[in-house]
Short mmCIF file of N, CA, C and O in Angstrom, two decimals:
data_model
loop_
_atom_site.label_atom_id
_atom_site.label_comp_id
_atom_site.label_asym_id
_atom_site.label_seq_id
_atom_site.Cartn_x
_atom_site.Cartn_y
_atom_site.Cartn_z
N UNK O 25 -22.10 -57.32 41.05
CA UNK O 25 -22.89 -56.68 42.09
C UNK O 25 -23.99 -57.64 42.54
O UNK O 25 -24.46 -58.46 41.76
N UNK O 26 -24.42 -57.52 43.79
CA UNK O 26 -25.46 -58.41 44.28
C UNK O 26 -26.82 -58.09 43.65
O UNK O 26 -27.03 -57.01 43.13
N UNK O 27 -27.70 -59.05 43.72
CA UNK O 27 -29.05 -58.84 43.21
C UNK O 27 -29.23 -59.33 41.79
O UNK O 27 -28.37 -59.97 41.20
N UNK O 28 -30.37 -59.00 41.24
CA UNK O 28 -30.75 -59.52 39.91
C UNK O 28 -29.86 -59.03 38.80
O UNK O 28 -29.59 -59.75 37.84
N UNK O 29 -29.39 -57.77 38.88
CA UNK O 29 -28.52 -57.26 37.82
C UNK O 29 -27.25 -58.08 37.70
O UNK O 29 -26.78 -58.37 36.60
N UNK O 30 -26.68 -58.46 38.85
CA UNK O 30 -25.47 -59.28 38.84
C UNK O 30 -25.71 -60.65 38.23
O UNK O 30 -24.89 -61.17 37.49
N UNK O 31 -26.86 -61.23 38.54
CA UNK O 31 -27.21 -62.54 37.99
C UNK O 31 -27.40 -62.43 36.48
O UNK O 31 -26.91 -63.27 35.73
N UNK O 32 -28.09 -61.40 36.03
CA UNK O 32 -28.31 -61.22 34.58
C UNK O 32 -26.99 -61.00 33.84
O UNK O 32 -26.78 -61.51 32.75
N UNK O 33 -26.10 -60.22 34.48
CA UNK O 33 -24.79 -59.99 33.86
C UNK O 33 -24.02 -61.30 33.75
O UNK O 33 -23.41 -61.60 32.73
N UNK O 34 -24.05 -62.10 34.81
CA UNK O 34 -23.35 -63.38 34.80
C UNK O 34 -23.89 -64.30 33.70
O UNK O 34 -23.13 -64.97 33.01
N UNK O 35 -25.20 -64.31 33.52
CA UNK O 35 -25.81 -65.12 32.46
C UNK O 35 -25.34 -64.63 31.10
O UNK O 35 -24.96 -65.43 30.23
N UNK O 36 -25.34 -63.32 30.89
CA UNK O 36 -24.90 -62.75 29.60
C UNK O 36 -23.43 -63.08 29.35
O UNK O 36 -23.04 -63.41 28.23
N UNK O 37 -22.61 -62.99 30.39
CA UNK O 37 -21.19 -63.30 30.27
C UNK O 37 -20.99 -64.78 29.91
O UNK O 37 -20.22 -65.11 29.01
N UNK O 38 -21.72 -65.66 30.58
CA UNK O 38 -21.61 -67.09 30.30
C UNK O 38 -22.07 -67.42 28.88
O UNK O 38 -21.51 -68.29 28.22
N UNK O 39 -23.09 -66.73 28.40
CA UNK O 39 -23.56 -66.94 27.03
C UNK O 39 -22.47 -66.53 26.03
O UNK O 39 -22.25 -67.22 25.03
N UNK O 40 -21.80 -65.42 26.30
CA UNK O 40 -20.71 -64.98 25.43
C UNK O 40 -19.58 -66.00 25.44
O UNK O 40 -19.03 -66.34 24.39
N UNK O 41 -19.26 -66.52 26.61
CA UNK O 41 -18.21 -67.55 26.71
C UNK O 41 -18.60 -68.81 25.93
O UNK O 41 -17.76 -69.42 25.27
N UNK O 42 -19.87 -69.18 26.00
CA UNK O 42 -20.33 -70.36 25.28
C UNK O 42 -20.16 -70.17 23.77
O UNK O 42 -19.79 -71.10 23.06
N UNK O 43 -20.43 -68.96 23.29
CA UNK O 43 -20.24 -68.68 21.86
C UNK O 43 -18.77 -68.86 21.48
O UNK O 43 -18.45 -69.45 20.45
N UNK O 44 -17.89 -68.35 22.33
CA UNK O 44 -16.46 -68.46 22.06
C UNK O 44 -16.04 -69.93 22.11
O UNK O 44 -15.34 -70.42 21.23
N UNK O 45 -16.48 -70.64 23.13
CA UNK O 45 -16.13 -72.06 23.29
C UNK O 45 -16.65 -72.90 22.14
O UNK O 45 -16.03 -73.89 21.75
N UNK O 46 -17.80 -72.54 21.60
CA UNK O 46 -18.40 -73.29 20.50
C UNK O 46 -17.66 -73.05 19.18
O UNK O 46 -17.96 -73.70 18.18
N UNK O 47 -16.72 -72.14 19.20
CA UNK O 47 -15.95 -71.88 18.00
C UNK O 47 -16.66 -70.98 17.02
O UNK O 47 -16.39 -71.01 15.83
N UNK O 48 -17.58 -70.19 17.51
CA UNK O 48 -18.31 -69.26 16.66
C UNK O 48 -17.39 -68.08 16.37
O UNK O 48 -17.28 -67.15 17.15
N UNK O 49 -16.66 -68.15 15.27
CA UNK O 49 -15.72 -67.09 14.94
C UNK O 49 -16.35 -66.17 13.90
O UNK O 49 -15.73 -65.78 12.93
N UNK O 50 -17.60 -65.86 14.10
CA UNK O 50 -18.28 -64.91 13.23
C UNK O 50 -18.31 -63.54 13.90
O UNK O 50 -18.95 -62.63 13.41
N UNK O 51 -17.63 -63.45 15.03
CA UNK O 51 -17.60 -62.18 15.75
C UNK O 51 -16.71 -61.20 15.00
O UNK O 51 -15.73 -61.59 14.37
N UNK O 52 -17.07 -59.94 15.10
CA UNK O 52 -16.29 -58.91 14.43
C UNK O 52 -14.90 -58.81 15.02
O UNK O 52 -14.69 -58.96 16.21
N UNK O 53 -13.93 -58.56 14.15
CA UNK O 53 -12.55 -58.40 14.60
C UNK O 53 -12.25 -56.92 14.67
O UNK O 53 -12.42 -56.19 13.69
N UNK O 54 -11.85 -56.48 15.87
CA UNK O 54 -11.49 -55.09 16.08
C UNK O 54 -10.18 -55.04 16.85
O UNK O 54 -9.97 -55.79 17.79
N UNK O 55 -9.29 -54.16 16.43
CA UNK O 55 -8.02 -53.97 17.12
C UNK O 55 -7.28 -55.29 17.32
O UNK O 55 -6.74 -55.58 18.38
N UNK O 56 -7.29 -56.13 16.29
CA UNK O 56 -6.59 -57.42 16.31
C UNK O 56 -7.17 -58.43 17.31
O UNK O 56 -6.52 -59.41 17.66
N UNK O 57 -8.37 -58.19 17.82
CA UNK O 57 -9.06 -59.14 18.69
C UNK O 57 -10.48 -59.31 18.19
O UNK O 57 -10.98 -58.50 17.42
N UNK O 58 -11.11 -60.37 18.64
CA UNK O 58 -12.51 -60.60 18.30
C UNK O 58 -13.38 -60.03 19.41
O UNK O 58 -13.00 -60.04 20.57
N UNK O 59 -14.55 -59.55 19.03
CA UNK O 59 -15.45 -58.91 19.99
C UNK O 59 -16.79 -59.62 20.03
O UNK O 59 -17.39 -59.90 19.00
N UNK O 60 -17.24 -59.90 21.25
CA UNK O 60 -18.55 -60.50 21.48
C UNK O 60 -19.35 -59.52 22.34
O UNK O 60 -18.87 -59.08 23.39
N UNK O 61 -20.54 -59.19 21.92
CA UNK O 61 -21.40 -58.30 22.70
C UNK O 61 -22.07 -59.07 23.82
O UNK O 61 -22.55 -60.18 23.60
N UNK O 62 -22.12 -58.49 25.01
CA UNK O 62 -22.87 -59.09 26.11
C UNK O 62 -24.30 -58.58 26.01
O UNK O 62 -24.55 -57.36 26.11
N UNK O 63 -25.22 -59.49 25.79
CA UNK O 63 -26.63 -59.11 25.59
C UNK O 63 -27.15 -58.32 26.77
O UNK O 63 -26.93 -58.68 27.92
N UNK O 64 -27.85 -57.24 26.46
CA UNK O 64 -28.54 -56.37 27.41
C UNK O 64 -27.61 -55.56 28.31
O UNK O 64 -28.05 -54.93 29.25
N UNK O 65 -26.31 -55.61 28.05
CA UNK O 65 -25.36 -54.85 28.85
C UNK O 65 -24.41 -54.10 27.93
O UNK O 65 -24.05 -54.60 26.86
N UNK O 66 -23.95 -52.93 28.35
CA UNK O 66 -23.04 -52.16 27.51
C UNK O 66 -21.58 -52.60 27.68
O UNK O 66 -20.69 -51.79 27.96
N UNK O 67 -21.34 -53.91 27.56
CA UNK O 67 -19.99 -54.46 27.70
C UNK O 67 -19.70 -55.39 26.54
O UNK O 67 -20.61 -56.00 25.98
N UNK O 68 -18.43 -55.49 26.21
CA UNK O 68 -17.96 -56.40 25.18
C UNK O 68 -16.87 -57.29 25.75
O UNK O 68 -16.04 -56.83 26.54
N UNK O 69 -16.87 -58.53 25.31
CA UNK O 69 -15.81 -59.46 25.66
C UNK O 69 -14.87 -59.51 24.46
O UNK O 69 -15.33 -59.68 23.32
N UNK O 70 -13.59 -59.34 24.70
CA UNK O 70 -12.59 -59.36 23.64
C UNK O 70 -11.70 -60.59 23.82
O UNK O 70 -11.29 -60.89 24.94
N UNK O 71 -11.44 -61.28 22.71
CA UNK O 71 -10.58 -62.46 22.80
C UNK O 71 -9.73 -62.58 21.54
O UNK O 71 -10.05 -62.03 20.49
N UNK O 72 -8.65 -63.31 21.68
CA UNK O 72 -7.77 -63.60 20.56
C UNK O 72 -7.68 -65.09 20.37
O UNK O 72 -8.06 -65.87 21.26
N UNK O 73 -7.17 -65.50 19.23
CA UNK O 73 -6.99 -66.92 18.95
C UNK O 73 -5.51 -67.24 18.93
O UNK O 73 -4.72 -66.54 18.30
N UNK O 74 -5.15 -68.28 19.67
CA UNK O 74 -3.78 -68.79 19.67
C UNK O 74 -3.87 -70.26 19.31
O UNK O 74 -4.20 -71.10 20.16
N UNK O 75 -3.61 -70.55 18.05
CA UNK O 75 -3.79 -71.92 17.57
C UNK O 75 -5.26 -72.28 17.63
O UNK O 75 -6.10 -71.57 17.07
N UNK O 76 -5.58 -73.35 18.35
CA UNK O 76 -6.99 -73.75 18.46
C UNK O 76 -7.59 -73.32 19.79
O UNK O 76 -8.62 -73.83 20.21
N UNK O 77 -6.94 -72.37 20.46
CA UNK O 77 -7.43 -71.86 21.75
C UNK O 77 -7.87 -70.41 21.64
O UNK O 77 -7.28 -69.62 20.93
N UNK O 78 -8.92 -70.11 22.37
CA UNK O 78 -9.37 -68.72 22.48
C UNK O 78 -8.87 -68.19 23.82
O UNK O 78 -9.01 -68.85 24.85
N UNK O 79 -8.28 -67.01 23.80
CA UNK O 79 -7.74 -66.39 25.01
C UNK O 79 -8.52 -65.10 25.26
O UNK O 79 -8.49 -64.18 24.44
N UNK O 80 -9.21 -65.05 26.40
CA UNK O 80 -9.96 -63.85 26.75
C UNK O 80 -8.97 -62.76 27.11
O UNK O 80 -8.11 -62.93 27.98
N UNK O 81 -9.10 -61.63 26.45
CA UNK O 81 -8.19 -60.50 26.69
C UNK O 81 -8.81 -59.52 27.69
O UNK O 81 -8.12 -59.04 28.58
N UNK O 82 -10.11 -59.26 27.54
CA UNK O 82 -10.74 -58.27 28.42
C UNK O 82 -12.25 -58.29 28.27
O UNK O 82 -12.78 -58.77 27.27
N UNK O 83 -12.91 -57.76 29.28
CA UNK O 83 -14.33 -57.41 29.21
C UNK O 83 -14.35 -55.92 29.52
O UNK O 83 -13.97 -55.50 30.62
N UNK O 84 -14.75 -55.13 28.52
CA UNK O 84 -14.67 -53.67 28.66
C UNK O 84 -16.01 -53.00 28.40
O UNK O 84 -16.83 -53.50 27.62
N UNK O 85 -16.18 -51.87 29.03
CA UNK O 85 -17.35 -51.03 28.84
C UNK O 85 -17.41 -50.59 27.38
O UNK O 85 -16.44 -50.03 26.85
N UNK O 86 -18.50 -50.86 26.72
CA UNK O 86 -18.61 -50.63 25.28
C UNK O 86 -18.62 -49.16 24.89
O UNK O 86 -18.33 -48.82 23.75
N UNK O 87 -18.91 -48.30 25.84
CA UNK O 87 -19.01 -46.87 25.50
C UNK O 87 -17.73 -46.09 25.76
O UNK O 87 -17.72 -44.88 25.65
N UNK O 88 -16.65 -46.82 26.11
CA UNK O 88 -15.35 -46.16 26.19
C UNK O 88 -14.98 -45.62 24.83
O UNK O 88 -15.41 -46.15 23.79
N UNK O 89 -14.15 -44.60 24.81
CA UNK O 89 -13.62 -44.06 23.57
C UNK O 89 -12.86 -45.18 22.85
O UNK O 89 -12.07 -45.90 23.47
N UNK O 90 -13.08 -45.36 21.54
CA UNK O 90 -12.40 -46.44 20.81
C UNK O 90 -10.87 -46.41 20.95
O UNK O 90 -10.24 -47.46 21.01
N UNK O 91 -10.29 -45.23 21.02
CA UNK O 91 -8.83 -45.14 21.19
C UNK O 91 -8.42 -45.70 22.55
O UNK O 91 -7.38 -46.36 22.68
N UNK O 92 -9.23 -45.48 23.56
CA UNK O 92 -8.96 -46.02 24.88
C UNK O 92 -9.06 -47.55 24.86
O UNK O 92 -8.22 -48.24 25.44
N UNK O 93 -10.08 -48.06 24.20
CA UNK O 93 -10.24 -49.52 24.09
C UNK O 93 -9.04 -50.12 23.38
O UNK O 93 -8.47 -51.12 23.85
N UNK O 94 -8.65 -49.52 22.27
CA UNK O 94 -7.50 -50.03 21.52
C UNK O 94 -6.25 -50.04 22.39
O UNK O 94 -5.51 -51.03 22.41
N UNK O 95 -6.01 -48.98 23.12
CA UNK O 95 -4.84 -48.89 23.99
C UNK O 95 -4.87 -49.97 25.07
O UNK O 95 -3.87 -50.65 25.33
N UNK O 96 -6.03 -50.15 25.68
CA UNK O 96 -6.16 -51.15 26.74
C UNK O 96 -5.93 -52.57 26.20
O UNK O 96 -5.26 -53.39 26.84
N UNK O 97 -6.48 -52.85 25.03
CA UNK O 97 -6.31 -54.18 24.44
C UNK O 97 -4.86 -54.43 24.06
O UNK O 97 -4.34 -55.54 24.26
N UNK O 98 -4.18 -53.43 23.54
CA UNK O 98 -2.77 -53.60 23.18
C UNK O 98 -1.93 -53.86 24.42
O UNK O 98 -1.04 -54.70 24.40
N UNK O 99 -2.22 -53.16 25.51
CA UNK O 99 -1.49 -53.38 26.76
C UNK O 99 -1.67 -54.80 27.27
O UNK O 99 -0.74 -55.43 27.76
N UNK O 100 -2.88 -55.30 27.19
CA UNK O 100 -3.19 -56.63 27.72
C UNK O 100 -2.71 -57.74 26.80
O UNK O 100 -2.49 -58.85 27.25
N UNK O 101 -2.58 -57.46 25.53
CA UNK O 101 -2.15 -58.49 24.58
C UNK O 101 -0.64 -58.63 24.53
O UNK O 101 -0.13 -59.61 24.02
N UNK O 102 0.06 -57.65 25.04
CA UNK O 102 1.53 -57.67 24.97
C UNK O 102 2.13 -58.65 25.94
O UNK O 102 1.68 -58.98 26.94
#
């Protein structure tokens, strides 16, 4: 979205990507993917590891029902 909120979200997203790129695999594993919290936003970045590569699976609203998140991640990972 335009404005400051969009800029702040983009910064938070880029910070999460930097953590993944840096190989910080201390993120919690949920539903067979790793989860990174986006600071100050109710969103999580989910990724999987394929060899030495990280593959972004999704960025999802953190307050979704966990069963919905699991279903969405399984669909995208297939």
